[in-house]
Coordinates of C-alpha atoms and ligand atoms in Angstrom, one line a residue:
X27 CA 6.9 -42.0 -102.6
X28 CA 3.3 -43.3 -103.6
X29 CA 0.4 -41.7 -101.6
X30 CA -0.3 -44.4 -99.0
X31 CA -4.1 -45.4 -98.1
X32 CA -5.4 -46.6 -95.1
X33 CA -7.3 -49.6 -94.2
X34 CA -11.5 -48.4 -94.9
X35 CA -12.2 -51.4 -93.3
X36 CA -10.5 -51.2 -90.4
X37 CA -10.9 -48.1 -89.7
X38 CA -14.7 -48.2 -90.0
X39 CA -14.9 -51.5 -87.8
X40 CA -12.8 -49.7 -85.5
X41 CA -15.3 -46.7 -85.0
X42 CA -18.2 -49.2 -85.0
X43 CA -16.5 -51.1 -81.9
X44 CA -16.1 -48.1 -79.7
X45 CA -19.6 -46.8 -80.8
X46 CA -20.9 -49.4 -78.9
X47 CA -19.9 -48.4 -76.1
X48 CA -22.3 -45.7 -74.7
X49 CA -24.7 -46.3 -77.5
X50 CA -28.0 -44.9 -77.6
X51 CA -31.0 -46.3 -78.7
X52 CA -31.5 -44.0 -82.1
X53 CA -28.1 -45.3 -82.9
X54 CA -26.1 -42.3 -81.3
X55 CA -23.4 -42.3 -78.8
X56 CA -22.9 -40.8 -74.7
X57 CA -20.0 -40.8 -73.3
X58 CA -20.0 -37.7 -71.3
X59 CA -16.6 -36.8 -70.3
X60 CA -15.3 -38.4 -67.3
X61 CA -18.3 -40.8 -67.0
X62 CA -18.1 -44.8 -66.8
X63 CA -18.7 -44.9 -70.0
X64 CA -15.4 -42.4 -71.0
X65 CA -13.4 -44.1 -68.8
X66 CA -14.1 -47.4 -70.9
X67 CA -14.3 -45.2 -74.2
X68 CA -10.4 -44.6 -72.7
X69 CA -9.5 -48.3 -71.6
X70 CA -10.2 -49.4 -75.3
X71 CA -8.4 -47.2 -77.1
X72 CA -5.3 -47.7 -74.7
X73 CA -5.3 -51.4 -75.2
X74 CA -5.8 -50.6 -79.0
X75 CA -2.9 -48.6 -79.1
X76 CA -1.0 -50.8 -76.8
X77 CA -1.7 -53.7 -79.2
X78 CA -0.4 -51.3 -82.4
X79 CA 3.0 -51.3 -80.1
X80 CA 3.0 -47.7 -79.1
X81 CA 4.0 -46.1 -75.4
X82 CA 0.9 -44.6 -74.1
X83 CA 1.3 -41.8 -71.4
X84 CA -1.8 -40.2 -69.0
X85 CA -1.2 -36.3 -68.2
X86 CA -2.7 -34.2 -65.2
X87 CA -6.0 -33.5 -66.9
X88 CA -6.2 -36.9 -68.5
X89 CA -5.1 -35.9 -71.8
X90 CA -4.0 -39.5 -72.9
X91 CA -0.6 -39.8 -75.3
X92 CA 0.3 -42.6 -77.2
X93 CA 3.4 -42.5 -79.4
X94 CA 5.2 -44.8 -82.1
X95 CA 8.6 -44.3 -82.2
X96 CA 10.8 -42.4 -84.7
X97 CA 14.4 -42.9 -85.6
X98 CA 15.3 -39.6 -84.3
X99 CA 14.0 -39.7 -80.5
X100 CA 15.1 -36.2 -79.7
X101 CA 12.4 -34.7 -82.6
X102 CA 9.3 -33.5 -81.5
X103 CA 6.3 -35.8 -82.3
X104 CA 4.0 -35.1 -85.3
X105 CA 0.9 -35.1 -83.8
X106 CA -3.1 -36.0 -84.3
X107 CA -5.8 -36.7 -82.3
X108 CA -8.9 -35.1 -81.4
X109 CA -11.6 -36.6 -78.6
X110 CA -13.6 -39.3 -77.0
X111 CA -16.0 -37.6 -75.1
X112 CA -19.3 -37.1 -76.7
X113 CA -22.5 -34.6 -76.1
X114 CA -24.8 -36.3 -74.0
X115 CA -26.8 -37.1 -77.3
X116 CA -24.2 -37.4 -79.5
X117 CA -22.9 -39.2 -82.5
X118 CA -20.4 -42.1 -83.4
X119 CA -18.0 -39.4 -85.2
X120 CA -17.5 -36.5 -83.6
X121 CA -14.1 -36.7 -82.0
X122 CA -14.0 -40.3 -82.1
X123 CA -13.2 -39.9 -85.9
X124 CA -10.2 -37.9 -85.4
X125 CA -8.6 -40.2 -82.7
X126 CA -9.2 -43.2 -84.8
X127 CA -7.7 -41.9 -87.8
X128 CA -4.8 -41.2 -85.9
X129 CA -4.7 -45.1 -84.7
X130 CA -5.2 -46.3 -88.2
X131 CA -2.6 -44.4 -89.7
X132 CA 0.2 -46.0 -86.8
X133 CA -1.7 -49.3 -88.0
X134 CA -1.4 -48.6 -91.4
X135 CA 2.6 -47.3 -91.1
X136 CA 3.4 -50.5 -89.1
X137 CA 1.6 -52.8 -91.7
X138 CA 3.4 -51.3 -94.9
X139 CA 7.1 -51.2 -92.2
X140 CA 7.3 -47.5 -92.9
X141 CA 9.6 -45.4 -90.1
X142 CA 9.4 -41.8 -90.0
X143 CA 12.0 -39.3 -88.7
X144 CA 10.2 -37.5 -85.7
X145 CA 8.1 -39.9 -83.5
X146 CA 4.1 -40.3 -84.4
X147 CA 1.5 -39.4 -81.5
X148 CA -1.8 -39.7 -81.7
X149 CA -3.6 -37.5 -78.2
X150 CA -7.4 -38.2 -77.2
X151 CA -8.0 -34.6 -75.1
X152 CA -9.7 -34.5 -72.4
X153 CA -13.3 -32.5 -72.3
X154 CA -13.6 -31.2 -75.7
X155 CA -17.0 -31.0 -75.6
X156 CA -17.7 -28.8 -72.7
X157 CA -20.8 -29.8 -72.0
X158 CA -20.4 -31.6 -68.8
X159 CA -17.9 -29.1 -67.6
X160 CA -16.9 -25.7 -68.8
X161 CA -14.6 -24.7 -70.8
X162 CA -15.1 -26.7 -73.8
X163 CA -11.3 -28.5 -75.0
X164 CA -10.4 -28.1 -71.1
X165 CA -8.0 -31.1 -71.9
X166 CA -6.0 -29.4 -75.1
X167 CA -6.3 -26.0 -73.2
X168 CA -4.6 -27.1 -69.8
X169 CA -1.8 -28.7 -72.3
X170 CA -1.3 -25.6 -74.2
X171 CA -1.3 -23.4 -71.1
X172 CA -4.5 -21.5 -71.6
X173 CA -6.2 -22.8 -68.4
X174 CA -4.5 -23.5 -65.4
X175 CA -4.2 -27.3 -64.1
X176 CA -5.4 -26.6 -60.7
X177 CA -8.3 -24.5 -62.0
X178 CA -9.3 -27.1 -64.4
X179 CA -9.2 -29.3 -61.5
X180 CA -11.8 -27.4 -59.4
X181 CA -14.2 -26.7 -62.3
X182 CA -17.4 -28.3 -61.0
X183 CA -20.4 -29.9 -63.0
X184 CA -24.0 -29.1 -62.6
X185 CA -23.8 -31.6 -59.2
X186 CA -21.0 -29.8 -57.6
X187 CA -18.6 -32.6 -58.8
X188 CA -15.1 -31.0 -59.6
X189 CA -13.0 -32.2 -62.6
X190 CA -10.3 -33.9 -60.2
X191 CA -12.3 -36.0 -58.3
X192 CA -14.1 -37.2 -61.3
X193 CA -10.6 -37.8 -63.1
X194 CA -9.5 -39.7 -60.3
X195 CA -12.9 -41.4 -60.0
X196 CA -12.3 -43.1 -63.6
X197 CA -8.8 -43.9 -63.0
X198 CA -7.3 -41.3 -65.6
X199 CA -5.1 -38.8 -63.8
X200 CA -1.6 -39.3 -64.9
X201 CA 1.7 -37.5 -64.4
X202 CA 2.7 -36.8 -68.1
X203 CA 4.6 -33.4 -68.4
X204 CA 3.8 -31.2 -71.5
X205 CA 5.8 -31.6 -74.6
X206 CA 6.6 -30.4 -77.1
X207 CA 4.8 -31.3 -80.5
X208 CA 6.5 -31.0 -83.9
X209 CA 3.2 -30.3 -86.0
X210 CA -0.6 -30.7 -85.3
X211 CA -3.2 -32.4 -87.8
X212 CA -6.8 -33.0 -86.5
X213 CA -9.1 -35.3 -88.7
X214 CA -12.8 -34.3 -87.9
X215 CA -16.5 -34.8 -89.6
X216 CA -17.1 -31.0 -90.7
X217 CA -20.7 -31.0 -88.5
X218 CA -22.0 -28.8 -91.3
X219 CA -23.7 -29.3 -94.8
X220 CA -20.5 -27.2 -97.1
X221 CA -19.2 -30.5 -98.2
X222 CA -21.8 -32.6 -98.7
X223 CA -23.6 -29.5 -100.3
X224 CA -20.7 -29.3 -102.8
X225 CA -20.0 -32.8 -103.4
X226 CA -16.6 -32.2 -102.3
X227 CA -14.6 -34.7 -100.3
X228 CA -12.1 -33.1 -98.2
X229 CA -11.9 -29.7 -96.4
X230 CA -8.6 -28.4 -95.9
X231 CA -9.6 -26.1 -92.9
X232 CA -8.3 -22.4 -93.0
X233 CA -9.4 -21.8 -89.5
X234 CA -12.2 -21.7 -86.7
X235 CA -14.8 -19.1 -85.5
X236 CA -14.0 -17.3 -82.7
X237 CA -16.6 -18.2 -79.8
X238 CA -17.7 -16.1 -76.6
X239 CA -20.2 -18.5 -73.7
X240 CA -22.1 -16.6 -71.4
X241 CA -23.8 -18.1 -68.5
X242 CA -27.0 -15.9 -67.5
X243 CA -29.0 -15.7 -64.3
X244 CA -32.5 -14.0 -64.6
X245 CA -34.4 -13.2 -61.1
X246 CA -38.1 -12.0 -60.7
X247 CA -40.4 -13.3 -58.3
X248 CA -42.0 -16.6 -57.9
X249 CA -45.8 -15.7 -57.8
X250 CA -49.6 -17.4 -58.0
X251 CA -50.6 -18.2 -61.9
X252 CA -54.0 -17.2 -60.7
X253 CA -54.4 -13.9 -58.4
X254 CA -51.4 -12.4 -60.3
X255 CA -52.2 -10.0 -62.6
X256 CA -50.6 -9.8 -65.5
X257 CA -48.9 -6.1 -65.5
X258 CA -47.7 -6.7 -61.6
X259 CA -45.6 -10.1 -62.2
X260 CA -41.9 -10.3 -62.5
X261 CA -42.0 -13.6 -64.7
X262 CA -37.9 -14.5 -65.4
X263 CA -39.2 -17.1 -68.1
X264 CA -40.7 -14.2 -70.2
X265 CA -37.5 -12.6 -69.8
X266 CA -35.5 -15.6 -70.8
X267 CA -38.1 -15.9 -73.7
X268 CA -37.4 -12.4 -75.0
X269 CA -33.6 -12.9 -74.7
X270 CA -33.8 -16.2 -77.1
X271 CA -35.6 -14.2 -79.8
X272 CA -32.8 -11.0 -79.5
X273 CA -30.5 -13.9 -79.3
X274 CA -31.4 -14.9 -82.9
X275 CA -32.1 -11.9 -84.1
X276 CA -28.4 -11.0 -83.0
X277 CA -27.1 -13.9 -84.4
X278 CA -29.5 -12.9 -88.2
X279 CA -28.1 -9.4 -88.4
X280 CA -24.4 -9.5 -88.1
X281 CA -21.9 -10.9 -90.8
X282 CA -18.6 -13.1 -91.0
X283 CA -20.7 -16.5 -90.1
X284 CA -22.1 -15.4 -87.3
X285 CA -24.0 -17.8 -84.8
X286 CA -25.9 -17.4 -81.4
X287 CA -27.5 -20.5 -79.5
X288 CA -29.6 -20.7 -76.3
X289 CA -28.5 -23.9 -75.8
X290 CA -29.5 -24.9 -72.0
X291 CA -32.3 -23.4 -69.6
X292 CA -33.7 -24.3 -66.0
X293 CA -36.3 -22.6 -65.1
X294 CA -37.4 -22.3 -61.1
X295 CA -39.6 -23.4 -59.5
X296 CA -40.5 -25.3 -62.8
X297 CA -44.0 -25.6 -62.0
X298 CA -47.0 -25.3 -64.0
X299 CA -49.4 -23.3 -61.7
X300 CA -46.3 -20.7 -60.5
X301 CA -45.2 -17.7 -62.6
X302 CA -41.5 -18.4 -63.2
X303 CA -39.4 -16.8 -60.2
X304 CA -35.4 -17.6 -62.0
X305 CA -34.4 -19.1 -65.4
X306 CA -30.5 -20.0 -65.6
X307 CA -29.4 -20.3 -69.7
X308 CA -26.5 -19.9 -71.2
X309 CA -25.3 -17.8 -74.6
X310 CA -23.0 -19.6 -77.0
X311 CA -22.0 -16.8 -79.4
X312 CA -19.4 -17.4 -82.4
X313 CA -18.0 -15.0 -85.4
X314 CA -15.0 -15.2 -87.7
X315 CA -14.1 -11.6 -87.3
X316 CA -13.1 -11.0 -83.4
X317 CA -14.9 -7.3 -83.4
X318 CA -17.8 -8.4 -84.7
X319 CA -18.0 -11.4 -82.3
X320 CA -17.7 -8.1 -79.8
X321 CA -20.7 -6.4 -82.1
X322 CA -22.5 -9.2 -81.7
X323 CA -22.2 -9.2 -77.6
X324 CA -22.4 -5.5 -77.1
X325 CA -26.1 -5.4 -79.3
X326 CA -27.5 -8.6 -77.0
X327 CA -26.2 -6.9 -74.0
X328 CA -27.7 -3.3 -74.6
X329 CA -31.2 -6.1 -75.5
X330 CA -31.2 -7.7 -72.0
X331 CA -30.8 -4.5 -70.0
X332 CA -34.2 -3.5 -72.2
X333 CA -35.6 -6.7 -71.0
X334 CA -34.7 -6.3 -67.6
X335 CA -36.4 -2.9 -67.5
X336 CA -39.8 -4.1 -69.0
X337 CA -40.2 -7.2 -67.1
X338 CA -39.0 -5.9 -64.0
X339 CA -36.7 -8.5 -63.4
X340 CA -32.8 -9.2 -62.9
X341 CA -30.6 -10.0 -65.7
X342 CA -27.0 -11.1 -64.7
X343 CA -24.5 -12.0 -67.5
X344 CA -21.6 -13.8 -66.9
X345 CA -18.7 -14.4 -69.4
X346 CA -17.4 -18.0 -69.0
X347 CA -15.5 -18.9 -72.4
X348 CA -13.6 -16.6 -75.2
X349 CA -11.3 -17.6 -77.9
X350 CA -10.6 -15.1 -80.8
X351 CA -11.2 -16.6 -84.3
X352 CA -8.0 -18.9 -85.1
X353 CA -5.9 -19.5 -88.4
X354 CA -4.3 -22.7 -88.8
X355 CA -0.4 -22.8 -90.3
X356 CA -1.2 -21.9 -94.2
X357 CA 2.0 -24.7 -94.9
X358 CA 0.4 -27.8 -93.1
X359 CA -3.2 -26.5 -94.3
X360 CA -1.3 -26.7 -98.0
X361 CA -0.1 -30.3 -97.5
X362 CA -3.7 -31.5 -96.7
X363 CA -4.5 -29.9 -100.2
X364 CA -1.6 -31.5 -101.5
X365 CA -2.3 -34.6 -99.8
X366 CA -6.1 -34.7 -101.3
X367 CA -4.6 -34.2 -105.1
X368 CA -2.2 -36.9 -105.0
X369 CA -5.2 -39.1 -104.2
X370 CA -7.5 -37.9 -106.7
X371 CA -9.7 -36.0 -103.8
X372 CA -11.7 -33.8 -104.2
X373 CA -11.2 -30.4 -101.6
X374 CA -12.0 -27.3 -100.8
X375 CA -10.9 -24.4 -97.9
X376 CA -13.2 -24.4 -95.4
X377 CA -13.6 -22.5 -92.2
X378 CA -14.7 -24.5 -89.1
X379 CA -18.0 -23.3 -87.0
X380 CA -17.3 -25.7 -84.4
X381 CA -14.2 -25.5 -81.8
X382 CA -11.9 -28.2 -81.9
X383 CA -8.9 -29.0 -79.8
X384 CA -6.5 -28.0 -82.7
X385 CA -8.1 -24.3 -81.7
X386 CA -5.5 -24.8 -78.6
X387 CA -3.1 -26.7 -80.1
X388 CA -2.5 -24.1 -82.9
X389 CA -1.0 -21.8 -79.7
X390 CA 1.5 -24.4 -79.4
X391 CA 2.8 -26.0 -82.9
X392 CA 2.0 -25.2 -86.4
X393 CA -1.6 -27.1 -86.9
X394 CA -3.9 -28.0 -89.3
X395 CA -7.3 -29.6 -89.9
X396 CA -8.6 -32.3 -92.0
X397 CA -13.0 -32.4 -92.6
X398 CA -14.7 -34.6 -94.4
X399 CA -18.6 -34.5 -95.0
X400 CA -21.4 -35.7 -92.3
X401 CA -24.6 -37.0 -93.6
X402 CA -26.9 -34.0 -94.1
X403 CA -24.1 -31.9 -92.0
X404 CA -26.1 -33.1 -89.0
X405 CA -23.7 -33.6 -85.7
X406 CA -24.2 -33.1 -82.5
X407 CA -27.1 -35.3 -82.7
X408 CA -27.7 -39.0 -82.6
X409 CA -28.2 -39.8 -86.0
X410 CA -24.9 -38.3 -86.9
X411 CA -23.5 -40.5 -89.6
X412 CA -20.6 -40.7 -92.1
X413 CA -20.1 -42.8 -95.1
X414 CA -16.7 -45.5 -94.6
X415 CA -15.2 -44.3 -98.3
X416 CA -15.1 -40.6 -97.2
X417 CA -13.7 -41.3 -93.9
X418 CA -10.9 -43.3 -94.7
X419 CA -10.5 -40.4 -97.6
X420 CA -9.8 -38.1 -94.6
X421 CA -7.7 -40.9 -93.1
X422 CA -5.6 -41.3 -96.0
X423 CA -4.8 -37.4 -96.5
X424 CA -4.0 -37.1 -93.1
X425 CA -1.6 -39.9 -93.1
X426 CA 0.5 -38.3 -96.2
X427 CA 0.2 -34.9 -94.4
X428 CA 1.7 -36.4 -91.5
X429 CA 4.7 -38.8 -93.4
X430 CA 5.7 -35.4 -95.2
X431 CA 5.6 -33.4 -91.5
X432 CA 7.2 -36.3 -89.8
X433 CA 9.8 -37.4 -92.8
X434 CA 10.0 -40.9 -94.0
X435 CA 13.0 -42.6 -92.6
X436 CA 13.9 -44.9 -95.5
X437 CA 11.2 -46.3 -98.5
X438 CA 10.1 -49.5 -96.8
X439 CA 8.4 -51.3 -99.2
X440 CA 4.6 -50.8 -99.9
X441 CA 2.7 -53.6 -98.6
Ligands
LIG26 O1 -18.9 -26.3 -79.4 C1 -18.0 -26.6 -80.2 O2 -17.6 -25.9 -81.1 C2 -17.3 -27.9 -80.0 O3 -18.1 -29.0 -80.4 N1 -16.9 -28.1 -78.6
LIG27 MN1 -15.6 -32.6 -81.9
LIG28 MN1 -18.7 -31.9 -80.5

């Protein structure tokens, strides 16, 4: 059978339409999970798939399902998906790439009357991003049984409000059992410069980092900015400061890709004429070789009881994430390759430095990833963009990846 292409067009239109909802004002997106603005991030892609004829089912944790059909009901589905909540200054791809590209390719499958063996599903996970509430992919981990439900329910954001009532707040708690899943793809903007660095079109990902979070509380003592001297305060910013720079240095001196980030910090009381009392930050470290990953946290640790000592303060570190480096199916990560050469695509292995749902899907069913470039490899950001050709490139791989997993029926025409 000919490679089939998707629909650029639609596609693109389609990721223009939901980026409007949540849009911010340097052209990026927020739709912070369970917000208003997720819940109708949700209601549109429902009706979307709705309209492409598929059944769409709601799980527990809001994981939403929406499957087309196969001609053999009692396979498991082939699978893809990804995410639709966004960093709170996020971008118009991230996530919203991969769930998209799963609805074009049912669009694109109905258009040309193609019917696959196994059933097609296309999942929008709850929580990926984990910025709102921790752990990050809360949604794909509840489903492959790394979290607990009821624990996921009661995680609580920075207000005190717990994952359950906020599901239920948005309408999006459903009663969808887990099932089981055939084969995984994930279509995703890389959110580094490899690609575009390389003028390469396609990454046929090998694998993710492994990632450790740590959530730290420093305590000194709230004290005058003025009468204080300088060798009797116990100033828990200073601290905090000292722990950024070991937290880079940490992340400089150790191999296998590794990466550190202080990425969020309150500091009390917060005001400009008191010395600092308590900071709360958190540690987001990532490697591609688990021991070193463990390196990398024993060094920082040994570096904050130093700290503590010489600023005569408290430093309290608590683990709140781990997932060992993962290795996606090496026969699905070959049909994306295969998929790329029979459309005259360029593509290269790649290993991911960002978590993505697949991480927790690949527990589950044999999984694999499809990347295409980002505009200066910038994500997490609002001016996160991505050029239509290249992601309907990823689109198109991923929908022969998927036909071969999921096994044409018969040869409908080509439209
Ligand atoms: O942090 C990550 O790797 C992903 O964006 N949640
Ligand atoms: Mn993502
Ligand atoms: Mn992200």
């Amino acid at each position: 059978m000919q490679p089939v292409e998707v629909d650029s067009e639609r596609l693109w239109q389609s990721l223009m339409d939901l980026a409007r909802i949540g849009a911010t004002p340097k052209g990026g997106v927020k739709r912070i999970t369970l917000t208003d603005p997720d819940r109708q991030g949700r209601d549109l892609f429902v009706a979307w798939c709705k309209a492409a004829g598929m059944t769409v089912r709601v799980d527990a944790i809001g994981n939403i399902f929406a499957r087309r059909a196969g001609t053999n009901a009692a396979l498991p589905p082939v699978m893809t998906g990804s995410h639709l909540d966004t960093q709170p200054s996020g971008g118009k791809f991230d996530g919203a790439y991969g769930v998209l590209a799963g609805l074009e390719v049912v669009r694109r499958l109905n258009e040309l009357g193609i019917r696959t063996q196994a059933p097609i599903e296309v999942a929008a996970w709850t929580n990926e991003e984990g910025s709102r509430f921790v752990p990050t992919m809360m949604g794909s981990g509840v489903f492959a049984s790394v979290y607990p439900l009821a624990d996921m329910h009661n995680q609580q954001d920075i207000e005190g409000i717990r994952v359950g009532d906020a599901l239920r707040q948005i309408g999006y708690e459903g009663d969808a059992q887990p099932h089981a899943v055939g084969a995984y793809f994930e279509a995703h903007i890389e959110q580094g410069p490899i690609l575009e660095n390389t003028q390469t079109t396609i990454g046929a990902v090998l694998g993710a980092l492994g990632q450790r979070w740590f959530d730290v509380e420093i305590t000194g003592q709230d004290a005058h900015a003025g009468p204080t001297p300088m060798d009797l305060r116990k100033d828990a910013l200073l601290a905090a400061s000292r722990l950024v720079v070991e937290t880079n240095r940490v992340a400089r001196s150790y191999p296998d890709n590794a990466r550190a980030t202080v990425g969020h910090m309150r500091v009390f009381p917060n005001s400009r004429n008191v010395v600092p009392g308590a900071v709360s930050m958190t540690l987001d470290l990532r490697n591609a070789k688990d021991d070193t990953l463990r390196a990398m946290v024993d060094d920082l640790t040994a570096a904050a009881k130093l700290i503590q000592t010489e600023c005569a303060v408290a430093i309290a570190i608590k683990q709140v994430l781990y997932f060992e480096p993962s290795h996606f199916d090496a026969t699905l990560v070959d049909s994306v390759r295969t998929s790329a050469a029979a459309l005259g695509l360029s593509c290269r292995d790649i290993v991911s430095g960002a978590a993505h749902d697949a991480v927790y899907l690949n527990r589950v069913a044999p999984t694999a990833m499809i990347f295409v470039p980002c505009d200066g490899g910038l994500s997490h950001n609002e001016l996160e963009n991505a050029r239509p050709d290249q992601l309907a490139a990823g689109a198109s791989v991923l929908i022969n990846a998927m036909l071969a997993a999921a096994v044409v029926a018969d040869d409908a025409p080509a439209a």
